[in-house]
mmCIF file of C-alpha atoms in Angstrom:
data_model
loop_
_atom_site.group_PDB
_atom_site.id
_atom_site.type_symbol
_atom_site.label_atom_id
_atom_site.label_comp_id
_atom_site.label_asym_id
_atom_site.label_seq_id
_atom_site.Cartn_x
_atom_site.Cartn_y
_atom_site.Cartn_z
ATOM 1 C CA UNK A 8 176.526 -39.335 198.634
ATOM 2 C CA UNK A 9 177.160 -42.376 200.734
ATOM 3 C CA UNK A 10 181.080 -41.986 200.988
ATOM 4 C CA UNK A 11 181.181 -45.370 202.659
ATOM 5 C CA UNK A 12 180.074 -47.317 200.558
ATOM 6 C CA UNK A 13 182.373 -45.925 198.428
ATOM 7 C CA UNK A 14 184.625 -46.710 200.079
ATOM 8 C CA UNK A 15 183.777 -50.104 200.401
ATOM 9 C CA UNK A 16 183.175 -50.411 196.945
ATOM 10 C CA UNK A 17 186.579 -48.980 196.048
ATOM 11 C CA UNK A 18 188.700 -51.010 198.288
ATOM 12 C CA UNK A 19 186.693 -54.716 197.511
ATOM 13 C CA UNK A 20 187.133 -53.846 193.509
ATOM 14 C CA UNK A 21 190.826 -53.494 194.135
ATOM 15 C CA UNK A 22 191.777 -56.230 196.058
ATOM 16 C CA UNK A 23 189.917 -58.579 193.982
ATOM 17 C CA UNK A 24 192.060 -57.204 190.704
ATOM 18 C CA UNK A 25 195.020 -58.246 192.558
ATOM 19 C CA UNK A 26 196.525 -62.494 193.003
ATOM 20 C CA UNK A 27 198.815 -63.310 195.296
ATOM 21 C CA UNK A 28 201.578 -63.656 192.486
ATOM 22 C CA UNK A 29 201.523 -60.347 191.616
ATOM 23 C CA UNK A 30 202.070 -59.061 195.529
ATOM 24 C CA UNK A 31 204.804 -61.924 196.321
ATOM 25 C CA UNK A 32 202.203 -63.945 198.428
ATOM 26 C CA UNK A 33 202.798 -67.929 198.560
ATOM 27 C CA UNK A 34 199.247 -69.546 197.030
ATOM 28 C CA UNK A 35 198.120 -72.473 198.427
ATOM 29 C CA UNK A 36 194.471 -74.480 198.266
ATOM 30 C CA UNK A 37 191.216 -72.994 196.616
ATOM 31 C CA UNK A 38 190.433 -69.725 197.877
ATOM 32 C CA UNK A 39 186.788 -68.909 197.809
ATOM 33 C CA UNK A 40 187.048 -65.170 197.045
ATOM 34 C CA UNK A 41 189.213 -63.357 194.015
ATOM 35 C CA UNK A 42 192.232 -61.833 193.924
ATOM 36 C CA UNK A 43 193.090 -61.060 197.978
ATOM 37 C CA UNK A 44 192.088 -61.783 201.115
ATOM 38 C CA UNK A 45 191.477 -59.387 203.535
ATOM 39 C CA UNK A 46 194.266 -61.053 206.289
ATOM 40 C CA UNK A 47 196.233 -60.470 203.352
ATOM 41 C CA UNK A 48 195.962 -56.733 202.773
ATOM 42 C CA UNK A 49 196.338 -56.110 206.418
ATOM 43 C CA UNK A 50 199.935 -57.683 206.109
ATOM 44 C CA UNK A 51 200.782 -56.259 202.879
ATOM 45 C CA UNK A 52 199.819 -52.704 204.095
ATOM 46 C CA UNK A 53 201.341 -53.724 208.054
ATOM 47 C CA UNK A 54 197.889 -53.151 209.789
ATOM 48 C CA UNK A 55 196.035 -55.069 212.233
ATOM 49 C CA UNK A 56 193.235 -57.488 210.238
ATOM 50 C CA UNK A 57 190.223 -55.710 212.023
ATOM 51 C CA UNK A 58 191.770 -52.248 211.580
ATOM 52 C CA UNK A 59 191.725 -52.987 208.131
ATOM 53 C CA UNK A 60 188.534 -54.647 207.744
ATOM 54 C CA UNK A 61 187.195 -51.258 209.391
ATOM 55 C CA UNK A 62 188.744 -49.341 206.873
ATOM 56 C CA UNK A 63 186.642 -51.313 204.118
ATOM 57 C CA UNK A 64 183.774 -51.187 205.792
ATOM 58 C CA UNK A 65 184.215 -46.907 205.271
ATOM 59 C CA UNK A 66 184.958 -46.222 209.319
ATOM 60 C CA UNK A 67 187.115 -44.052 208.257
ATOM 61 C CA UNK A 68 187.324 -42.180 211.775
ATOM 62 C CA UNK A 69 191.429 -41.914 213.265
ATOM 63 C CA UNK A 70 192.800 -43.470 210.099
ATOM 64 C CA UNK A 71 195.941 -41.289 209.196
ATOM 65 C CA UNK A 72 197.603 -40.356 205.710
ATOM 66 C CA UNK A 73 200.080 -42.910 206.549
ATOM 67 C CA UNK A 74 197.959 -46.357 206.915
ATOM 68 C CA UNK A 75 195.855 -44.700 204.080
ATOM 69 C CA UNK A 76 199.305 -44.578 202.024
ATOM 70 C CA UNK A 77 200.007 -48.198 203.173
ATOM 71 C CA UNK A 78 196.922 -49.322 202.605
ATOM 72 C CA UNK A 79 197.462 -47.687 198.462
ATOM 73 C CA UNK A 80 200.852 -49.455 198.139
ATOM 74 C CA UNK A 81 199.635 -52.652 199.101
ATOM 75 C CA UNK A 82 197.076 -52.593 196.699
ATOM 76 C CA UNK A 83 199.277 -51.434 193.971
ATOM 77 C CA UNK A 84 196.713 -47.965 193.217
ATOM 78 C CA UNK A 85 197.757 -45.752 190.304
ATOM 79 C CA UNK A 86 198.428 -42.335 191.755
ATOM 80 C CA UNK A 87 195.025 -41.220 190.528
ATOM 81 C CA UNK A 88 193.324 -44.188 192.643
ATOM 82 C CA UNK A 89 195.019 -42.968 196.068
ATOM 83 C CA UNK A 90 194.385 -39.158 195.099
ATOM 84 C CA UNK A 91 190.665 -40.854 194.757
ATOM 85 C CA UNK A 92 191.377 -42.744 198.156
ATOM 86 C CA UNK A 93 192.471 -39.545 199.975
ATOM 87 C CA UNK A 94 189.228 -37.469 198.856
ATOM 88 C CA UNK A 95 187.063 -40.187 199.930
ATOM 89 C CA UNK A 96 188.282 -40.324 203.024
ATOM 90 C CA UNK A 97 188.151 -36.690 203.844
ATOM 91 C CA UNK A 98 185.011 -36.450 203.120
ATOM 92 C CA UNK A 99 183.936 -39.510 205.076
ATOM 93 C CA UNK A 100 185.433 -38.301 208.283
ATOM 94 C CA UNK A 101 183.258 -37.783 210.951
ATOM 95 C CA UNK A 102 181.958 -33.820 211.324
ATOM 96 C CA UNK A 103 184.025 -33.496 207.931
ATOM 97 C CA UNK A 104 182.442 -29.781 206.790
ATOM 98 C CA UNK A 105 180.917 -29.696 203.085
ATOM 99 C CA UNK A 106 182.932 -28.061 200.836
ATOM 100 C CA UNK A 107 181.699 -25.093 199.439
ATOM 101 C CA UNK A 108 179.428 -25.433 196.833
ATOM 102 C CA UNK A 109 180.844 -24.341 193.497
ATOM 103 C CA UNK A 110 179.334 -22.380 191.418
ATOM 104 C CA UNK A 111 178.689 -21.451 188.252
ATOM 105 C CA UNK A 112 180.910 -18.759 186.458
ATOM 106 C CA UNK A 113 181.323 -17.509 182.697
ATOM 107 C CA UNK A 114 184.736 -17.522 181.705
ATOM 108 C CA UNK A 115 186.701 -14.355 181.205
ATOM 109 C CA UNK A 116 186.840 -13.293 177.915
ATOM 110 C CA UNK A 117 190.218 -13.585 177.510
ATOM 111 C CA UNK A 118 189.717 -17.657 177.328
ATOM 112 C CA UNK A 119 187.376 -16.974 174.220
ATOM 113 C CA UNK A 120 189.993 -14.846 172.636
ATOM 114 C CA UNK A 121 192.838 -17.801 173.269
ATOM 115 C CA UNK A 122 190.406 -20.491 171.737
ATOM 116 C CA UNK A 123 189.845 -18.422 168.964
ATOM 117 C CA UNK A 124 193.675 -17.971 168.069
ATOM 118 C CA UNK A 125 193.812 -21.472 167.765
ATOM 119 C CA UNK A 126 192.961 -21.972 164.015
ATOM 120 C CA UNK A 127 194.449 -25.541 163.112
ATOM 121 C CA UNK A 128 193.708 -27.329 166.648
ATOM 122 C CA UNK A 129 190.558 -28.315 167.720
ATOM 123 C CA UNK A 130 189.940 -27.061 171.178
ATOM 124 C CA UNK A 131 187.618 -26.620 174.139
ATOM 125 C CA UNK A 132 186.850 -25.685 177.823
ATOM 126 C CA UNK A 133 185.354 -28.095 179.687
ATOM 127 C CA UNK A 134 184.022 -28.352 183.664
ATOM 128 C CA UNK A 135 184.247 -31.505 185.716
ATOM 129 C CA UNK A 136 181.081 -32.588 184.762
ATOM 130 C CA UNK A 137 181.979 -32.426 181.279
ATOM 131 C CA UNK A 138 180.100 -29.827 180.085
ATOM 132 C CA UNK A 139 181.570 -28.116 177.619
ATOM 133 C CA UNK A 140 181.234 -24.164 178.311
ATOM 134 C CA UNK A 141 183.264 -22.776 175.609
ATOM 135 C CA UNK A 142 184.795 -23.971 172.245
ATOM 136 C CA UNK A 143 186.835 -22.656 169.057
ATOM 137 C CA UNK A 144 185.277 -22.539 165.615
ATOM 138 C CA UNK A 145 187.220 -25.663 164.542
ATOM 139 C CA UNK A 146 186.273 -27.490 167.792
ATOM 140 C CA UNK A 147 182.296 -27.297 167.342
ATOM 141 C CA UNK A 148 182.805 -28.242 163.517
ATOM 142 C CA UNK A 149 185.159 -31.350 164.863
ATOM 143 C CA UNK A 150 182.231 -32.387 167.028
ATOM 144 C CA UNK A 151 179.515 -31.395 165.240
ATOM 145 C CA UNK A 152 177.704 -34.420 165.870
ATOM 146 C CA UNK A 153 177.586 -33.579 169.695
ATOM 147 C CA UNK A 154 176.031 -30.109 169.069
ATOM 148 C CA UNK A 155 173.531 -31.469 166.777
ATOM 149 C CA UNK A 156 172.832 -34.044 169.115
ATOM 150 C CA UNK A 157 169.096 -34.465 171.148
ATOM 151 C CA UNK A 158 171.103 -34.244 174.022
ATOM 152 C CA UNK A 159 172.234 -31.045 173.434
ATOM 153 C CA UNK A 160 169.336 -29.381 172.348
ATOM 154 C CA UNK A 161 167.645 -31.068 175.918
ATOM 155 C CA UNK A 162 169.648 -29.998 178.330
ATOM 156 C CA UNK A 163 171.042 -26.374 176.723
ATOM 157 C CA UNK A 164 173.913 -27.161 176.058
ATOM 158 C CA UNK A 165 176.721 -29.668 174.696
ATOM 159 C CA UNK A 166 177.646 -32.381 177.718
ATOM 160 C CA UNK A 167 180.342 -35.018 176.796
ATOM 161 C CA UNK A 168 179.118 -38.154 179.282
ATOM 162 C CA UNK A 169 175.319 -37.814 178.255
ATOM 163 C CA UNK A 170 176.445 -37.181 174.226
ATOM 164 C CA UNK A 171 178.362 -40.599 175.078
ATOM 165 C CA UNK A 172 175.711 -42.546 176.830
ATOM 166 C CA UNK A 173 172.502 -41.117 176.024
ATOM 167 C CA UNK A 174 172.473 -40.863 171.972
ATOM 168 C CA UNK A 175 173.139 -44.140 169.730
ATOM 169 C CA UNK A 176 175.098 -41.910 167.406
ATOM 170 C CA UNK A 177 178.530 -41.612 169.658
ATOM 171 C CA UNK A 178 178.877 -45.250 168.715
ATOM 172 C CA UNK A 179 179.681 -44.534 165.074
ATOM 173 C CA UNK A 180 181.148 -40.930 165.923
ATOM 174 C CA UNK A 181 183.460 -42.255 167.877
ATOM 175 C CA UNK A 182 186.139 -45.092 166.476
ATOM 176 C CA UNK A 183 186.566 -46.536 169.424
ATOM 177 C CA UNK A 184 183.493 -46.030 171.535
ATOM 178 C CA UNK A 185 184.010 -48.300 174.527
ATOM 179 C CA UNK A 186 187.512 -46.717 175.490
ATOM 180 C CA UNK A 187 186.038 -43.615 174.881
ATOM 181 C CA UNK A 188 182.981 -43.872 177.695
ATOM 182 C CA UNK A 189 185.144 -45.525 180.341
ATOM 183 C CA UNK A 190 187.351 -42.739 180.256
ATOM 184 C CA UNK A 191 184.646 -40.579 180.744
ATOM 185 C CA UNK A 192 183.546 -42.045 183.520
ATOM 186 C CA UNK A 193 186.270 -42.310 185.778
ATOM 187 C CA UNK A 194 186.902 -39.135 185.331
ATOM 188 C CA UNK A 195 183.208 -38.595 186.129
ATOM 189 C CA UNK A 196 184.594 -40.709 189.464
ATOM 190 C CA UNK A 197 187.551 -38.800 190.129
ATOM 191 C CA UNK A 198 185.385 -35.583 190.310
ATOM 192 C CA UNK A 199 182.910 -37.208 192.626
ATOM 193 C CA UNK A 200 185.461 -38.027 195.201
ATOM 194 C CA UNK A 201 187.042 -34.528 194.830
ATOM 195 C CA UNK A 202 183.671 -32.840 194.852
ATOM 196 C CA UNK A 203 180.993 -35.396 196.688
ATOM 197 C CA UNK A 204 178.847 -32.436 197.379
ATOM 198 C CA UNK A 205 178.322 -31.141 194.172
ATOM 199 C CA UNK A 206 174.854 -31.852 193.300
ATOM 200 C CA UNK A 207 174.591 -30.672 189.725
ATOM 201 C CA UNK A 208 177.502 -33.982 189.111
ATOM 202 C CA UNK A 209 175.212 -36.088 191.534
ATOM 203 C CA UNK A 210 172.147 -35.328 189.448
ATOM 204 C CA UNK A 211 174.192 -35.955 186.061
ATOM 205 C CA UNK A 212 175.207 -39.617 187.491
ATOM 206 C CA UNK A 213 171.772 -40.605 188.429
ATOM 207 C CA UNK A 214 170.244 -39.809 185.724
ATOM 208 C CA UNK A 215 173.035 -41.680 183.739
ATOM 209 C CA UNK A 216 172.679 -44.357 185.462
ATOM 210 C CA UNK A 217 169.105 -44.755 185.310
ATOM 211 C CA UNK A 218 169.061 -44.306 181.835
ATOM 212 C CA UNK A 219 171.798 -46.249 180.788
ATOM 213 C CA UNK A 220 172.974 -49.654 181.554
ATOM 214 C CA UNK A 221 176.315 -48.869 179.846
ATOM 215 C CA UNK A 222 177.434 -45.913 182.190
ATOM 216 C CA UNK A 223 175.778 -48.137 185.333
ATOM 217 C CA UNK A 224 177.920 -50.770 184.471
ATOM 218 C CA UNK A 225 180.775 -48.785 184.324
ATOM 219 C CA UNK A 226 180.584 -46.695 186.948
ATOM 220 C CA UNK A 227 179.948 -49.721 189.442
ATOM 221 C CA UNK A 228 183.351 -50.771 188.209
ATOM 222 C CA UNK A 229 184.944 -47.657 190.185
ATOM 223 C CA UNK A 230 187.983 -46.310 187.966
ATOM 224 C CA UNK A 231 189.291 -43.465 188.838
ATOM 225 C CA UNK A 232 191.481 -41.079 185.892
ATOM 226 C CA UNK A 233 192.573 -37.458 186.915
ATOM 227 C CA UNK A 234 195.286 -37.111 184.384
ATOM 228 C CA UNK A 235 194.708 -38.115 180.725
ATOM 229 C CA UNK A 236 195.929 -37.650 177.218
ATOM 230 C CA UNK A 237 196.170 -39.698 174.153
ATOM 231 C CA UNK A 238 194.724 -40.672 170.586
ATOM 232 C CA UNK A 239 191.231 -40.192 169.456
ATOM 233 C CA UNK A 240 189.409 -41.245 166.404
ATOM 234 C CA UNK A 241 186.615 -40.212 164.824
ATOM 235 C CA UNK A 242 184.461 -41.036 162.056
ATOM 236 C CA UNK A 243 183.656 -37.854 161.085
ATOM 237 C CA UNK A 244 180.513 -36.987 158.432
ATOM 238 C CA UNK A 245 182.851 -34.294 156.287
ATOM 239 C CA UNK A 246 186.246 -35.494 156.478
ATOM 240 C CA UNK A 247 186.314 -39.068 157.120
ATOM 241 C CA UNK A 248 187.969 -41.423 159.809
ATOM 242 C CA UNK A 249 190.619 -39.258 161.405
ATOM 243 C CA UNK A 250 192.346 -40.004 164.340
ATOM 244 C CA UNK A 251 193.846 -36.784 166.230
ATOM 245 C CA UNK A 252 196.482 -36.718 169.338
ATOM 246 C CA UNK A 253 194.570 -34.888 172.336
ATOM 247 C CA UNK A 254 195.873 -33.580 175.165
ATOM 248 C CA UNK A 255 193.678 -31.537 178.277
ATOM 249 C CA UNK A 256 195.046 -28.685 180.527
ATOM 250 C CA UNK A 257 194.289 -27.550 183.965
ATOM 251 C CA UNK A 258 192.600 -24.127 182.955
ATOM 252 C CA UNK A 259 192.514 -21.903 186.610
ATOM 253 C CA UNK A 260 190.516 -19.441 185.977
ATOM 254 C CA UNK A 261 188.026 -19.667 188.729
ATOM 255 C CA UNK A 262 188.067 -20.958 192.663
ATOM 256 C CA UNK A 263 184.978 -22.264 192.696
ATOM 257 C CA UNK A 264 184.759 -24.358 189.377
ATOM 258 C CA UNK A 265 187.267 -26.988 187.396
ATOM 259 C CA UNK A 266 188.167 -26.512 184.144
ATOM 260 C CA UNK A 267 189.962 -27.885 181.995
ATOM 261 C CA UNK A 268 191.143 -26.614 178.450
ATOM 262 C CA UNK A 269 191.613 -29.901 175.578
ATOM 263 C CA UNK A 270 193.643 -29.232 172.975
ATOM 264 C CA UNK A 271 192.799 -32.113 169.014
ATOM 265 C CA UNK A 272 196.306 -31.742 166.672
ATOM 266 C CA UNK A 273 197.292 -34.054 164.101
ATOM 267 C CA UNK A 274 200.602 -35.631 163.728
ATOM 268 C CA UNK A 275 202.459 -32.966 160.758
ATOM 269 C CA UNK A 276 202.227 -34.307 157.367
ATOM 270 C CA UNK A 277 199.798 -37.166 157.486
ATOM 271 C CA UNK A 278 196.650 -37.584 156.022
ATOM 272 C CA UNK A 279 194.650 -36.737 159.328
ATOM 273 C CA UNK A 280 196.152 -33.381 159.304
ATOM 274 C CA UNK A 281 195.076 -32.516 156.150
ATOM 275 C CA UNK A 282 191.588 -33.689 156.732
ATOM 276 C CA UNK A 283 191.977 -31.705 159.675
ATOM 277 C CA UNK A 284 192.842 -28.252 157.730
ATOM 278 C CA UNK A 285 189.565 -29.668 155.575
ATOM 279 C CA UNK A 286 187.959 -29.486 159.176
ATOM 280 C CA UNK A 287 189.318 -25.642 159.412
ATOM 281 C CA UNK A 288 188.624 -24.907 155.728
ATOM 282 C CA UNK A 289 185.070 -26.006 156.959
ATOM 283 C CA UNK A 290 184.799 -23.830 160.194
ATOM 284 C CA UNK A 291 186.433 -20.584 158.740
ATOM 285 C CA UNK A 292 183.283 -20.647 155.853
ATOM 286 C CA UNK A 293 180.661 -21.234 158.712
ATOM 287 C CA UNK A 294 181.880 -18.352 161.054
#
């Protein structure tokens, strides 16, 4: 991957989001570019102007954590944005070593058996790429339209980003489909930048991006999400819009992969959860 322009990309995106207002910056005249100046940054972060204009080029060579942490306050990031910042950096260092490869591994069985215990949540392992590797029963009847998706019987296997951007059918599966796919892809970005040399995720973004000018779009825009949780609706074909609280979990059980466990509940006594235990009624006949 071309971790400069990366970071280039980054930076320029987020100093364009931000007006002098919103740092405490006087405004005076037109100014020909959005949001800041680079002169402006520099002061902000307490830099010299072609120090930082280095650092957005991607010469990323004898920067230290604290201009990099400067250079994040003065441009207002999230925390997930600098953790982004930091990665790309490292890995844009000169003589930087690769990180090792991950690869591959089944789960233990013991994650199966934990899945499986969960009879009235919805719930599944995922990897940074967003392939899901193992589910419970009420999980794959949840998204059922994923599993019976072309994409899944293409590729071998269920993969939330290509479900999202690759078959017309997440629109209507989904109630709120654009919210959906940008979350999905920054955290498709916040895995690149902690794992640029993974090559299976490289591979997955190219061929998203060629194929779709939704994820393109998107993924040009460079937002980052590490940590996420919230409500999801769905529009689903046996029980009917319901809209479920969701909340993901760092699973550890492997050094060379990222997973992540997600956990679907409804809020106790409301209509979703008992279209929900419909959802369970379902997957306990189809076992």
């Amino acid at each position: 991957m071309d971790h400069r322009s990366d970071i280039q990309d980054f930076l320029t995106r987020r100093r364009a989001q931000l007006t002098p207002e919103q740092v405490g910056l006087p405004t005076s005249g037109r100014r020909r570019v959005p949001g800041l100046r680079r002169e402006e940054v520099a002061v902000l972060a307490g830099v010299s102007i072609e120090w930082y204009r280095r650092l957005e080029r991607g010469h990323i060579g004898g920067v230290s954590e604290d201009v990099l942490d400067a250079v994040a306050r003065a441009l207002r990031l999230s925390e997930d944005e600098r953790i982004y910042l930091f990665d790309l950096a490292e890995a844009a260092r000169p003589g930087a070593a690769p990180r090792r490869p991950r690869e591959a591994v089944g789960l233990p069985l013991r994650v199966q058996w934990l899945l499986d215990s969960m009879t009235l949540s919805a719930a599944f392992v995922s990897n940074g790429r967003l392939d899901i590797v193992a589910v419970n029963a009420l999980g794959h009847t949840l998204y059922a339209p994923l599993y019976d998706s072309a994409t899944t019987a293409e590729y071998g296997g269920p993969n939330i980003a290509r479900y999202f951007f690759l078959d017309p059918g997440a629109h209507d599966f989904l109630d709120d489909w654009g919210v959906s796919a940008s979350l999905t892809v920054s955290l498709l970005r916040a895995e690149s930048g902690r794992y640029p040399d993974d090559t299976a995720l490289r591979a997955l973004v190219g061929e998203l991006a060629t194929r779709s000018a939704e994820f393109r779009t998107r993924w040009d825009a460079h937002e980052v999400r590490v940590h996420h949780g919230g409500v999801k609706s769905f529009h689903h074909p046996d029980a009917g819009l319901l809209t479920l609280t969701y909340q993901p979990l760092d699973l550890p059980v492997s050094s060379h992969e990222a997973h992540s466990l997600t956990i679907y509940t409804a809020e106790p006594g409301t209509p979703d959860e008992d279209r929900l235990r419909l959802l369970a009624d379902l997957a306990a006949k189809r076992r």
